[in-house]
């Protein structure tokens, strides 16, 4: 990564890093620091003040805090000197892997990773063996501190990585519990892609007068791009695409699809429906590709439907729109797509058509891009017609008239239309051009996904989802943890999915009460789930679960009367757990209070 001109380049060995670390990162291909590293590394070396770094994923933030910590810690001291908290086990494992790579030639530095979903015993052994740096997820770290297996009372650095994500995943209590055990005089380094209110509160509570460092957006030019999305039912994708295009008569854009087949289909449909569109995909011969690209370049083609791979060679500066007919699986691809608009100082729009279950992807993308994505309402038929009509009238008003060319025909035309009044003439003119839209949109339905439809749609999205839900047998468990113990649906899901083999386990409804809760899981896993909860400890409470025969049946070891059930909060069923990072749908369960 070269970020500056040759003469301005700062080298890692000029930043105070030990030669063995410079050697190790050299092998990783790190030649010059990234902007966040350029700012953070010297700061951490030279200051003991706290730091809030506003940096997105992929900016090199792990090395920004990792390299100075590795350089400053005392390898002879076997106590935990740095505690790095990460929202997910995947990120935690990645950080630990990166730190191990930086310390490949520093044999006295040890890194231990602890996270839910893996054996406690193994991690306890590793903690016993000792590591100057511990990387972990808040739940497991808090647990290890409680069990006195992890001592953090001597740490010199605490790092809160992706702090916004930790807050949005409901880890606030764990963060509070962990940080309360750490010494006052440590340096706290907080990295976050966004700085919402909660982060400011954390800063106020746990940091003193923090320095703030922010680096520019990863994607140059992205400032000019507005990102928004429409939430639709999957089967309405094409109709929504048409509305987007119809709402933007001067559109000059690329519609990105995921597969060749989809690209062909969408382009063919658009052409059939009278749009100035064509497809660019891998099945075209070279001359065909060049022809399509040339037409698009010269703006003879308004809409290009393309796959990411096929669009690679295309270099167009003044696109008005990038449309994600489908979101890509890889966030980097989204950034790349959106970077095709908003170039050369112009503003651009990157719009995505998503269905209900993709909302979590939007959250990830927002972080990656560092901007909020707005959800927009899909325009109604009447709104499209109005836009088109005004566009037409505007066009008529501003069209340049070539008197000379039309002069020979005018007399006949005047004669022919002589009998019409001015109003009639305008009406007819508008109708000629406009009837296609009026006709098409005359009883166009509302394509916006209502809350109810969204839920139905979610079920439809999963193959045979509805049948699946009806036929699926759930087992209902009572657990002796409730809101009083800080339990929320996310925490219940995390308690279950701590076990990696339950990652895609079907979880039904969750009902929360003050002192206890109920949750449903796929009946097939009844025994395993029982076993998973055996000997579990939650914030010092021995967790006990029991099978609850029916919704109305009272668990044997609670004194609650039936009427007290009414006070519970219920979160509607049928979700696939997603490894502790679950987004759950609120609402749903019949006969229950809906949120
Ligand atoms: P991160 O934001 O820490 O996840 O880093 C994103 C990617 O950039 C990782 O693959 C790092 O290995 C890589 N990286 C970080 N710093 C540098 C650097 N100075 N030069 C080259 N690659 C880097």
Coordinates of C-alpha atoms and ligand atoms in Angstrom, one line a residue, residues 1 3 12 28-34 37 56-63 91 94 98 102, ligand 1:
X1 CA 0.0 0.0 0.0
X3 CA -0.1 6.2 0.5
X12 CA 8.0 1.5 9.9
X28 CA 3.4 -9.6 5.6
X29 CA 4.0 -7.0 2.9
X30 CA 3.7 -3.9 5.1
X31 CA 6.1 -1.4 3.6
X32 CA 4.7 1.9 4.7
X33 CA 2.1 2.7 7.3
X34 CA -1.5 3.3 6.4
X37 CA -1.2 3.8 11.5
X56 CA -13.3 1.7 9.4
X57 CA -12.6 -2.0 8.9
X58 CA -9.8 -2.5 6.4
X59 CA -7.9 0.7 7.2
X60 CA -5.1 -1.2 9.0
X61 CA -6.4 -0.5 12.5
X62 CA -5.2 -3.8 14.0
X63 CA -1.6 -2.8 13.4
X91 CA -12.7 -10.6 14.7
X94 CA -8.2 -12.5 13.4
X98 CA -2.4 -10.7 13.2
X102 CA 3.7 -9.3 14.1
Ligands
LIG1 P1 -7.3 -4.2 9.3 O1 -8.0 -2.9 9.2 O2 -6.5 -4.2 10.5 O3 -8.3 -5.3 9.3 O4 -6.3 -4.4 8.1 C1 -6.8 -4.6 6.8 C2 -5.7 -5.3 5.9 O5 -4.7 -4.4 5.6 C3 -5.1 -6.5 6.6 O6 -5.1 -7.5 5.6 C4 -3.7 -6.1 6.9 O7 -2.9 -7.2 6.9 C5 -3.4 -5.1 5.8 N1 -2.5 -4.0 6.3 C6 -2.5 -3.4 7.4 N2 -1.5 -2.4 7.5 C7 -0.9 -2.5 6.3 C8 0.3 -1.8 5.8 N3 0.9 -0.9 6.4 N4 0.7 -2.2 4.6 C9 0.1 -3.2 3.9 N5 -1.0 -3.9 4.3 C10 -1.5 -3.5 5.6

